Amino acid sequence: MKTPANDNDHTTSITASPAVWLAEGQSSQRDMLASLQILKAQSETAFNIIASHRHNRPEIFEFADSIYREPSISTADSDAQAMLESAEPLMPRWQFVLEQAQKNNVKVLLTGRNGIDYEAHREAFDAAGIRLLTGATSVAALETIDDKFAFMQQCHQYDVPVAEAWRFDNVAELEALLDIHGHQPLCVKPVTGIFAQGFWRLGKVKEMGQEAGTETDEQYDSFEHLYFTEEKKINTTQFINAYANSLMVRERPIPMLLMPYLSGQEYSIDVVCEYGEVLAAVTRYKTGKIQHIGYEQSVMDVVIPLIKAFGCDGIVSVQTKADDDGQHRVLEINSRPSGGIDYTTHSGVDLTQVGFAYWLGLTNKPILADIAQQITPCQVRSIMIGVKVEEDIAE
């Protein structure tokens, strides 16, 4: 096991063998590195596995052959930070990774959570012979994917079934939208964001009361809303009041979307793709604490044209949800691997291995129809484990 390095030091493995690099991700970096170690052990071709993160993450680093600590601030912040500290600006993350990747003969780089920073410099990585995987192949595509309103508009342009959405930037716009659409179950979420942050189901604004002709707000109990926060339900009037009086919103306006709440089954789809072509995919849905893993063709009929429309490239995840008629509609693309990509290993198809074996030249290009035939449907329950973390003075 490697000892995690500080910001200035790193373990090195400069060699003629090719290498893969997994930069800081959201929550799947450790699992993917473990899969790569299994691939490496089974491969006749030697390669090295590199991981990087801006924090001390020994539970991640233990699965890498070499590790690096990424610069802890972004390119946009570096000049301002340097002025405040009267110090030399930190090297931009992308440049640091590129320089170290060249020294270590890196052939494939998965950028994880900072894809746009790397994508802006794709030409430099191409020139170094590094296969850059950011989730797409242009900054514009990644920005559209991150902006859920722009994303839905582009889906419409390509006739991809997508959940409807109406943007609002203030209380007046929200109330005007509720006057039009309040007769149906609704929900709200931010234009940008991850991990369901800011998502809430709203009570119906226009619901017939006991007396003919009256309109009432569906009664989502206030305390229940506070107590069962995972249910993500809130009384519409209370949401409007909280939004209208939010100091956070006044200081940093948060564009939001009002959307019909779809009642059908939600799916998460992990996808290995290349320049808009789906090479491999595994679908899953959740009931209670159980993940149901398999390959649902009706879901993939929506995902395949979606990936093409946005030119997705690398390992991405897609969320869909069925409407009242059972039509699967796209909710969003995440331009990086999902936190649950390791679930795919239980189906007999490890998507991390499928993708990297191909990009490293260890296997031929995967064919989606062949991969689908290899998937064995199964059920998976996630568990929590503890990892001892030694104190890091640099933190």
CSV table of C-alpha atoms in Angstrom, one decimal:
chain,number,residue,atom,x,y,z
A,1,MET,CA,0.0,0.0,0.0
A,2,LYS,CA,1.3,3.4,-0.9
A,3,THR,CA,1.7,6.2,1.7
A,4,PRO,CA,-0.5,9.2,0.6
A,5,ALA,CA,1.7,12.1,-0.6
A,6,ASN,CA,1.4,15.7,0.4
A,7,ASP,CA,0.9,18.6,-2.1
A,8,ASN,CA,4.6,18.7,-3.1
A,9,ASP,CA,5.5,15.0,-3.0
A,10,HIS,CA,4.2,12.0,-4.8
A,11,THR,CA,5.1,8.3,-5.3
A,12,THR,CA,6.6,7.8,-8.8
A,13,SER,CA,6.5,5.0,-11.2
A,14,ILE,CA,8.2,6.4,-14.3
A,15,THR,CA,8.4,3.5,-16.7
A,16,ALA,CA,8.0,2.4,-20.3
A,17,SER,CA,4.8,0.6,-19.4
A,18,PRO,CA,1.6,2.5,-20.4
A,19,ALA,CA,-0.5,3.9,-17.6
A,20,VAL,CA,-4.1,4.9,-16.8
A,21,TRP,CA,-4.9,7.9,-14.6
A,22,LEU,CA,-8.1,8.4,-12.6
A,23,ALA,CA,-8.3,12.0,-11.4
A,24,GLU,CA,-10.5,13.2,-8.5
A,25,GLY,CA,-14.0,11.9,-8.9
A,26,GLN,CA,-17.3,12.2,-7.0
A,27,SER,CA,-17.7,8.9,-5.2
A,28,SER,CA,-16.7,6.0,-7.5
A,29,GLN,CA,-12.9,6.6,-7.8
A,30,ARG,CA,-12.0,3.9,-5.3
A,31,ASP,CA,-14.3,1.2,-6.8
A,32,MET,CA,-13.0,1.9,-10.3
A,33,LEU,CA,-9.4,1.7,-9.2
A,34,ALA,CA,-10.1,-1.6,-7.6
A,35,SER,CA,-11.6,-2.9,-10.8
A,36,LEU,CA,-8.6,-1.7,-12.7
A,37,GLN,CA,-6.3,-3.6,-10.4
A,38,ILE,CA,-8.2,-6.8,-11.2
A,39,LEU,CA,-8.0,-6.0,-14.9
A,40,LYS,CA,-4.2,-5.5,-14.5
A,41,ALA,CA,-3.8,-8.8,-12.7
A,42,GLN,CA,-5.6,-10.6,-15.5
A,43,SER,CA,-3.9,-8.8,-18.4
A,44,GLU,CA,-0.9,-10.1,-20.3
A,45,THR,CA,0.1,-6.5,-21.0
A,46,ALA,CA,1.6,-4.6,-18.1
A,47,PHE,CA,0.2,-1.2,-17.3
A,48,ASN,CA,0.3,1.1,-14.3
A,49,ILE,CA,-2.6,2.7,-12.4
A,50,ILE,CA,-2.4,6.3,-11.2
A,51,ALA,CA,-4.8,8.2,-8.9
A,52,SER,CA,-5.0,11.8,-7.9
A,53,HIS,CA,-7.0,13.9,-5.5
A,54,ARG,CA,-6.8,17.3,-3.9
A,55,HIS,CA,-7.3,15.8,-0.4
A,56,ASN,CA,-5.6,13.0,1.6
A,57,ARG,CA,-7.8,10.0,0.6
A,58,PRO,CA,-5.9,6.8,1.7
A,59,GLU,CA,-9.0,4.6,1.0
A,60,ILE,CA,-8.7,5.7,-2.6
A,61,PHE,CA,-4.9,5.8,-2.9
A,62,GLU,CA,-4.5,2.2,-1.6
A,63,PHE,CA,-5.7,0.9,-4.9
A,64,ALA,CA,-3.3,2.9,-7.1
A,65,ASP,CA,0.3,2.2,-8.1
A,66,SER,CA,1.2,5.8,-8.0
A,67,ILE,CA,-0.6,8.8,-6.5
A,68,TYR,CA,-0.5,12.6,-6.8
A,69,ARG,CA,-2.1,15.4,-4.8
A,70,GLU,CA,-3.8,17.8,-7.2
A,71,PRO,CA,-3.6,21.6,-6.8
A,72,SER,CA,-6.3,22.5,-4.3
A,73,ILE,CA,-7.8,25.4,-6.1
A,74,SER,CA,-9.2,25.9,-9.6
A,75,THR,CA,-7.6,27.8,-12.5
A,76,ALA,CA,-10.2,30.6,-12.0
A,77,ASP,CA,-9.2,31.1,-8.4
A,78,SER,CA,-5.5,30.8,-8.7
A,79,ASP,CA,-4.7,34.4,-9.5
A,80,ALA,CA,-6.9,35.8,-6.8
A,81,GLN,CA,-5.5,33.4,-4.2
A,82,ALA,CA,-2.0,34.3,-5.2
A,83,MET,CA,-2.6,38.1,-4.8
A,84,LEU,CA,-4.1,37.6,-1.4
A,85,GLU,CA,-1.2,35.5,-0.2
A,86,SER,CA,1.5,37.4,-2.1
A,87,ALA,CA,2.7,34.1,-3.5
A,88,GLU,CA,3.2,32.5,-6.9
A,89,PRO,CA,-0.1,31.3,-8.4
A,90,LEU,CA,-0.7,27.5,-8.1
A,91,MET,CA,-0.3,25.6,-11.3
A,92,PRO,CA,-3.7,24.9,-12.8
A,93,ARG,CA,-4.9,21.4,-12.1
A,94,TRP,CA,-5.1,20.4,-15.8
A,95,GLN,CA,-1.5,21.5,-16.4
A,96,PHE,CA,-0.2,19.7,-13.3
A,97,VAL,CA,-1.9,16.5,-14.4
A,98,LEU,CA,-0.8,16.8,-18.0
A,99,GLU,CA,2.9,17.3,-17.0
A,100,GLN,CA,2.9,14.3,-14.6
A,101,ALA,CA,0.9,12.2,-17.1
A,102,GLN,CA,3.6,12.8,-19.8
A,103,LYS,CA,6.3,11.7,-17.4
A,104,ASN,CA,4.4,8.5,-16.5
A,105,ASN,CA,3.5,7.5,-20.1
A,106,VAL,CA,-0.2,7.9,-19.4
A,107,LYS,CA,-2.4,6.7,-22.3
A,108,VAL,CA,-5.9,7.2,-20.8
A,109,LEU,CA,-7.0,9.9,-18.4
A,110,LEU,CA,-10.5,9.9,-16.8
A,111,THR,CA,-11.0,13.4,-15.4
A,112,GLY,CA,-13.8,12.8,-12.9
A,113,ARG,CA,-15.4,15.9,-11.4
A,114,ASN,CA,-13.4,18.6,-13.2
A,115,GLY,CA,-14.1,17.7,-16.8
A,116,ILE,CA,-14.6,21.2,-18.1
A,117,ASP,CA,-11.2,22.4,-16.8
A,118,TYR,CA,-9.5,19.6,-18.8
A,119,GLU,CA,-11.8,19.7,-21.8
A,120,ALA,CA,-10.7,23.4,-22.5
A,121,HIS,CA,-7.2,22.0,-23.2
A,122,ARG,CA,-8.1,18.9,-25.1
A,123,GLU,CA,-5.6,19.7,-27.9
A,124,ALA,CA,-2.7,19.7,-25.4
A,125,PHE,CA,-3.7,16.2,-24.2
A,126,ASP,CA,-4.2,15.0,-27.8
A,127,ALA,CA,-0.7,16.2,-28.7
A,128,ALA,CA,0.7,14.3,-25.8
A,129,GLY,CA,-1.0,11.1,-27.0
A,130,ILE,CA,-3.3,10.9,-24.0
A,131,ARG,CA,-6.9,9.7,-24.5
A,132,LEU,CA,-8.8,12.3,-22.6
A,133,LEU,CA,-12.2,11.2,-21.1
A,134,THR,CA,-14.3,14.1,-19.8
A,135,GLY,CA,-17.8,12.8,-20.7
A,136,ALA,CA,-18.0,14.8,-24.0
A,137,THR,CA,-15.6,16.3,-26.5
A,138,SER,CA,-16.3,20.0,-26.2
A,139,VAL,CA,-16.7,22.6,-23.4
A,140,ALA,CA,-20.0,23.6,-25.0
A,141,ALA,CA,-21.4,20.1,-24.7
A,142,LEU,CA,-20.3,19.7,-21.1
A,143,GLU,CA,-21.8,23.1,-20.2
A,144,THR,CA,-25.1,22.2,-21.8
A,145,ILE,CA,-25.2,18.9,-19.9
A,146,ASP,CA,-24.6,20.7,-16.6
A,147,ASP,CA,-27.3,23.3,-17.4
A,148,LYS,CA,-30.5,21.2,-17.0
A,149,PHE,CA,-32.7,23.7,-18.8
A,150,ALA,CA,-30.4,24.0,-21.8
A,151,PHE,CA,-30.0,20.2,-21.7
A,152,MET,CA,-33.8,19.7,-21.9
A,153,GLN,CA,-34.1,22.1,-24.8
A,154,GLN,CA,-31.4,20.3,-26.8
A,155,CYS,CA,-33.2,17.0,-26.1
A,156,HIS,CA,-36.3,18.5,-27.7
A,157,GLN,CA,-34.2,19.5,-30.7
A,158,TYR,CA,-33.1,15.9,-31.3
A,159,ASP,CA,-36.6,14.4,-30.5
A,160,VAL,CA,-35.2,12.6,-27.4
A,161,PRO,CA,-38.1,12.0,-24.9
A,162,VAL,CA,-37.3,14.3,-21.9
A,163,ALA,CA,-39.0,15.5,-18.8
A,164,GLU,CA,-40.7,18.9,-19.4
A,165,ALA,CA,-39.3,21.9,-17.4
A,166,TRP,CA,-40.0,25.6,-16.9
A,167,ARG,CA,-37.3,27.9,-15.6
A,168,PHE,CA,-37.8,30.5,-12.9
A,169,ASP,CA,-35.4,33.0,-11.4
A,170,ASN,CA,-37.6,34.8,-8.9
A,171,VAL,CA,-40.9,34.4,-6.9
A,172,ALA,CA,-43.0,36.2,-9.5
A,173,GLU,CA,-41.9,33.9,-12.2
A,174,LEU,CA,-42.6,30.8,-10.0
A,175,GLU,CA,-46.1,32.0,-9.1
A,176,ALA,CA,-46.9,32.7,-12.7
A,177,LEU,CA,-45.8,29.2,-13.7
A,178,LEU,CA,-47.8,27.7,-10.9
A,179,ASP,CA,-50.9,29.5,-12.1
A,180,ILE,CA,-50.5,27.7,-15.4
A,181,HIS,CA,-49.2,24.3,-14.4
A,182,GLY,CA,-50.4,24.0,-10.8
A,183,HIS,CA,-53.2,21.5,-11.6
A,184,GLN,CA,-50.7,18.6,-11.8
A,185,PRO,CA,-48.1,17.0,-9.5
A,186,LEU,CA,-45.0,19.2,-9.6
A,187,CYS,CA,-41.4,19.3,-8.4
A,188,VAL,CA,-38.6,21.8,-8.3
A,189,LYS,CA,-34.8,21.4,-8.7
A,190,PRO,CA,-31.9,23.8,-9.4
A,191,VAL,CA,-30.7,24.4,-13.0
A,192,THR,CA,-27.3,23.0,-12.0
A,193,GLY,CA,-26.5,20.6,-9.2
A,194,ILE,CA,-25.8,17.0,-8.2
A,195,PHE,CA,-26.9,14.4,-5.6
A,196,ALA,CA,-30.6,15.6,-5.7
A,197,GLN,CA,-29.5,18.9,-3.9
A,198,GLY,CA,-32.4,21.3,-4.0
A,199,PHE,CA,-35.0,18.8,-5.4
A,200,TRP,CA,-38.4,18.9,-3.8
A,201,ARG,CA,-41.9,17.5,-4.6
A,202,LEU,CA,-44.6,20.2,-4.3
A,203,GLY,CA,-48.2,19.8,-3.2
A,204,LYS,CA,-50.7,20.6,-5.9
A,205,VAL,CA,-51.6,24.3,-6.0
A,206,LYS,CA,-55.0,23.7,-7.6
A,207,GLU,CA,-56.8,20.8,-6.1
A,208,MET,CA,-60.6,20.7,-5.6
A,209,GLY,CA,-61.5,21.0,-2.0
A,210,GLN,CA,-64.6,19.7,-0.2
A,211,GLU,CA,-66.6,22.6,-1.2
A,212,ALA,CA,-67.3,22.9,-4.9
A,213,GLY,CA,-65.3,25.5,-6.7
A,214,THR,CA,-62.6,25.9,-4.0
A,215,GLU,CA,-58.9,25.4,-4.5
A,216,THR,CA,-56.5,24.2,-1.8
A,217,ASP,CA,-52.8,23.4,-1.5
A,218,GLU,CA,-52.3,19.6,-1.1
A,219,GLN,CA,-51.4,19.2,2.6
A,220,TYR,CA,-47.9,18.0,2.9
A,221,ASP,CA,-47.4,18.1,6.7
A,222,SER,CA,-44.8,20.7,7.7
A,223,PHE,CA,-43.3,18.6,10.4
A,224,GLU,CA,-43.3,15.5,8.2
A,225,HIS,CA,-41.4,17.6,5.7
A,226,LEU,CA,-38.7,18.4,8.3
A,227,TYR,CA,-38.7,14.9,9.8
A,228,PHE,CA,-38.7,12.7,6.7
A,229,THR,CA,-36.3,14.8,4.6
A,230,GLU,CA,-35.5,11.9,2.3
A,231,GLU,CA,-39.1,11.9,1.1
A,232,LYS,CA,-38.3,15.3,-0.5
A,233,LYS,CA,-41.9,16.6,-0.1
A,234,ILE,CA,-42.9,20.1,0.8
A,235,ASN,CA,-46.1,22.2,1.0
A,236,THR,CA,-46.1,24.5,-2.0
A,237,THR,CA,-47.0,27.6,0.0
A,238,GLN,CA,-44.1,26.9,2.4
A,239,PHE,CA,-41.7,26.4,-0.4
A,240,ILE,CA,-42.7,29.8,-2.0
A,241,ASN,CA,-42.3,31.5,1.4
A,242,ALA,CA,-38.9,29.9,2.1
A,243,TYR,CA,-37.7,30.8,-1.4
A,244,ALA,CA,-39.1,34.4,-1.2
A,245,ASN,CA,-37.4,35.1,2.1
A,246,SER,CA,-34.1,33.2,1.5
A,247,LEU,CA,-31.0,35.2,2.4
A,248,MET,CA,-29.0,32.6,0.5
A,249,VAL,CA,-31.0,33.2,-2.7
A,250,ARG,CA,-30.8,37.0,-2.4
A,251,GLU,CA,-27.0,36.8,-2.0
A,252,ARG,CA,-26.5,34.2,-4.7
A,253,PRO,CA,-29.5,33.8,-7.0
A,254,ILE,CA,-30.2,30.2,-7.8
A,255,PRO,CA,-32.0,29.5,-11.2
A,256,MET,CA,-34.6,26.8,-10.6
A,257,LEU,CA,-36.8,24.5,-12.7
A,258,LEU,CA,-40.5,23.8,-12.1
A,259,MET,CA,-41.3,20.3,-13.6
A,260,PRO,CA,-44.2,17.8,-13.7
A,261,TYR,CA,-43.5,15.1,-11.2
A,262,LEU,CA,-43.3,11.8,-13.1
A,263,SER,CA,-44.9,8.9,-11.3
A,264,GLY,CA,-43.2,6.0,-13.0
A,265,GLN,CA,-40.0,3.9,-12.4
A,266,GLU,CA,-36.7,5.8,-12.2
A,267,TYR,CA,-33.7,4.2,-13.8
A,268,SER,CA,-29.9,4.9,-13.6
A,269,ILE,CA,-27.9,3.8,-16.6
A,270,ASP,CA,-24.1,3.5,-16.6
A,271,VAL,CA,-22.7,3.9,-20.1
A,272,VAL,CA,-19.4,3.4,-21.7
A,273,CYS,CA,-19.4,5.5,-24.9
A,274,GLU,CA,-17.2,6.9,-27.6
A,275,TYR,CA,-17.9,10.0,-29.6
A,276,GLY,CA,-21.6,9.6,-29.2
A,277,GLU,CA,-21.8,5.8,-29.7
A,278,VAL,CA,-22.9,3.5,-26.8
A,279,LEU,CA,-20.3,0.7,-26.5
A,280,ALA,CA,-21.7,-0.9,-23.3
A,281,ALA,CA,-24.3,-0.1,-20.8
A,282,VAL,CA,-26.0,-1.6,-17.7
A,283,THR,CA,-29.4,-0.4,-16.4
A,284,ARG,CA,-30.6,-0.4,-12.8
A,285,TYR,CA,-33.5,0.7,-10.7
A,286,LYS,CA,-34.1,0.9,-7.0
A,287,THR,CA,-36.8,-0.5,-4.8
A,288,GLY,CA,-36.2,0.2,-1.1
A,289,LYS,CA,-32.6,-0.5,-0.5
A,290,ILE,CA,-32.2,-3.0,-3.3
A,291,GLN,CA,-30.7,-2.1,-6.7
A,292,HIS,CA,-32.0,-4.2,-9.6
A,293,ILE,CA,-29.3,-4.6,-12.2
A,294,GLY,CA,-29.8,-5.7,-15.8
A,295,TYR,CA,-30.4,-4.4,-19.3
A,296,GLU,CA,-33.8,-2.8,-20.0
A,297,GLN,CA,-34.2,-2.4,-23.8
A,298,SER,CA,-37.1,0.2,-23.5
A,299,VAL,CA,-34.8,2.4,-21.4
A,300,MET,CA,-31.9,2.0,-23.8
A,301,ASP,CA,-34.1,3.0,-26.7
A,302,VAL,CA,-34.1,6.5,-25.0
A,303,VAL,CA,-30.5,6.4,-23.9
A,304,ILE,CA,-28.8,5.5,-27.2
A,305,PRO,CA,-30.1,8.5,-29.2
A,306,LEU,CA,-29.4,10.7,-26.1
A,307,ILE,CA,-25.7,9.8,-26.0
A,308,LYS,CA,-25.5,10.4,-29.8
A,309,ALA,CA,-27.2,13.8,-29.5
A,310,PHE,CA,-24.7,15.1,-27.0
A,311,GLY,CA,-21.6,13.3,-28.4
A,312,CYS,CA,-20.9,11.7,-25.0
A,313,ASP,CA,-17.4,10.2,-24.7
A,314,GLY,CA,-16.0,8.2,-21.8
A,315,ILE,CA,-18.0,6.7,-18.9
A,316,VAL,CA,-21.2,8.6,-18.1
A,317,SER,CA,-24.4,8.0,-16.2
A,318,VAL,CA,-28.0,8.8,-17.3
A,319,GLN,CA,-31.2,9.1,-15.2
A,320,THR,CA,-34.6,8.4,-16.7
A,321,LYS,CA,-38.1,8.2,-15.3
A,322,ALA,CA,-41.3,6.9,-16.7
A,323,ASP,CA,-44.4,9.1,-17.1
A,324,ASP,CA,-48.0,8.1,-16.3
A,325,ASP,CA,-48.1,6.3,-19.7
A,326,GLY,CA,-45.0,4.3,-19.1
A,327,GLN,CA,-42.9,6.4,-21.6
A,328,HIS,CA,-39.3,6.6,-20.3
A,329,ARG,CA,-38.1,10.2,-20.2
A,330,VAL,CA,-34.6,11.5,-19.7
A,331,LEU,CA,-34.0,13.5,-16.5
A,332,GLU,CA,-30.3,14.2,-16.9
A,333,ILE,CA,-26.8,13.1,-18.0
A,334,ASN,CA,-23.9,13.1,-15.5
A,335,SER,CA,-20.8,13.5,-17.5
A,336,ARG,CA,-18.8,11.2,-15.2
A,337,PRO,CA,-19.2,7.7,-13.8
A,338,SER,CA,-21.9,7.3,-11.2
A,339,GLY,CA,-21.3,6.5,-7.6
A,340,GLY,CA,-23.0,3.1,-8.3
A,341,ILE,CA,-20.9,2.0,-11.3
A,342,ASP,CA,-19.4,-0.8,-9.1
A,343,TYR,CA,-22.8,-2.4,-9.0
A,344,THR,CA,-22.3,-3.5,-12.6
A,345,THR,CA,-19.6,-5.9,-11.5
A,346,HIS,CA,-22.3,-8.2,-10.0
A,347,SER,CA,-24.0,-8.5,-13.4
A,348,GLY,CA,-21.0,-10.2,-15.0
A,349,VAL,CA,-20.1,-7.1,-16.9
A,350,ASP,CA,-17.7,-4.7,-15.2
A,351,LEU,CA,-18.1,-1.5,-17.2
A,352,THR,CA,-14.8,0.0,-15.8
A,353,GLN,CA,-12.9,-2.9,-17.1
A,354,VAL,CA,-14.8,-3.0,-20.4
A,355,GLY,CA,-14.0,0.7,-21.1
A,356,PHE,CA,-10.4,0.8,-20.0
A,357,ALA,CA,-9.4,-2.5,-21.6
A,358,TYR,CA,-10.6,-1.1,-24.9
A,359,TRP,CA,-9.0,2.4,-24.5
A,360,LEU,CA,-5.7,0.7,-23.5
A,361,GLY,CA,-5.8,-1.5,-26.6
A,362,LEU,CA,-6.1,-4.7,-24.6
A,363,THR,CA,-9.4,-5.7,-26.3
A,364,ASN,CA,-11.3,-4.9,-29.5
A,365,LYS,CA,-14.0,-2.2,-29.6
A,366,PRO,CA,-17.0,-3.4,-27.5
A,367,ILE,CA,-20.2,-4.1,-29.3
A,368,LEU,CA,-23.3,-3.1,-27.3
A,369,ALA,CA,-25.4,-6.1,-28.5
A,370,ASP,CA,-22.7,-8.5,-27.4
A,371,ILE,CA,-22.3,-6.8,-24.0
A,372,ALA,CA,-26.0,-6.9,-23.4
A,373,GLN,CA,-26.0,-10.7,-23.9
A,374,GLN,CA,-23.4,-11.1,-21.2
A,375,ILE,CA,-25.4,-9.3,-18.5
A,376,THR,CA,-27.0,-11.5,-15.9
A,377,PRO,CA,-29.8,-9.7,-14.1
A,378,CYS,CA,-29.2,-9.5,-10.3
A,379,GLN,CA,-30.1,-7.7,-7.2
A,380,VAL,CA,-27.6,-5.7,-5.1
A,381,ARG,CA,-27.6,-4.2,-1.7
A,382,SER,CA,-24.9,-1.6,-0.8
A,383,ILE,CA,-23.2,-1.7,2.6
A,384,MET,CA,-21.1,0.7,4.5
A,385,ILE,CA,-17.5,0.0,5.5
A,386,GLY,CA,-15.0,1.9,7.7
A,387,VAL,CA,-11.5,2.8,6.7
A,388,LYS,CA,-8.9,4.1,9.2
A,389,VAL,CA,-7.5,7.4,8.1
A,390,GLU,CA,-4.2,8.7,9.6
A,391,GLU,CA,-3.9,12.3,10.4
A,392,ASP,CA,-2.6,14.4,7.6
A,393,ILE,CA,-0.8,17.6,8.7
A,394,ALA,CA,-1.2,19.0,5.2
A,395,GLU,CA,-5.0,19.0,5.5
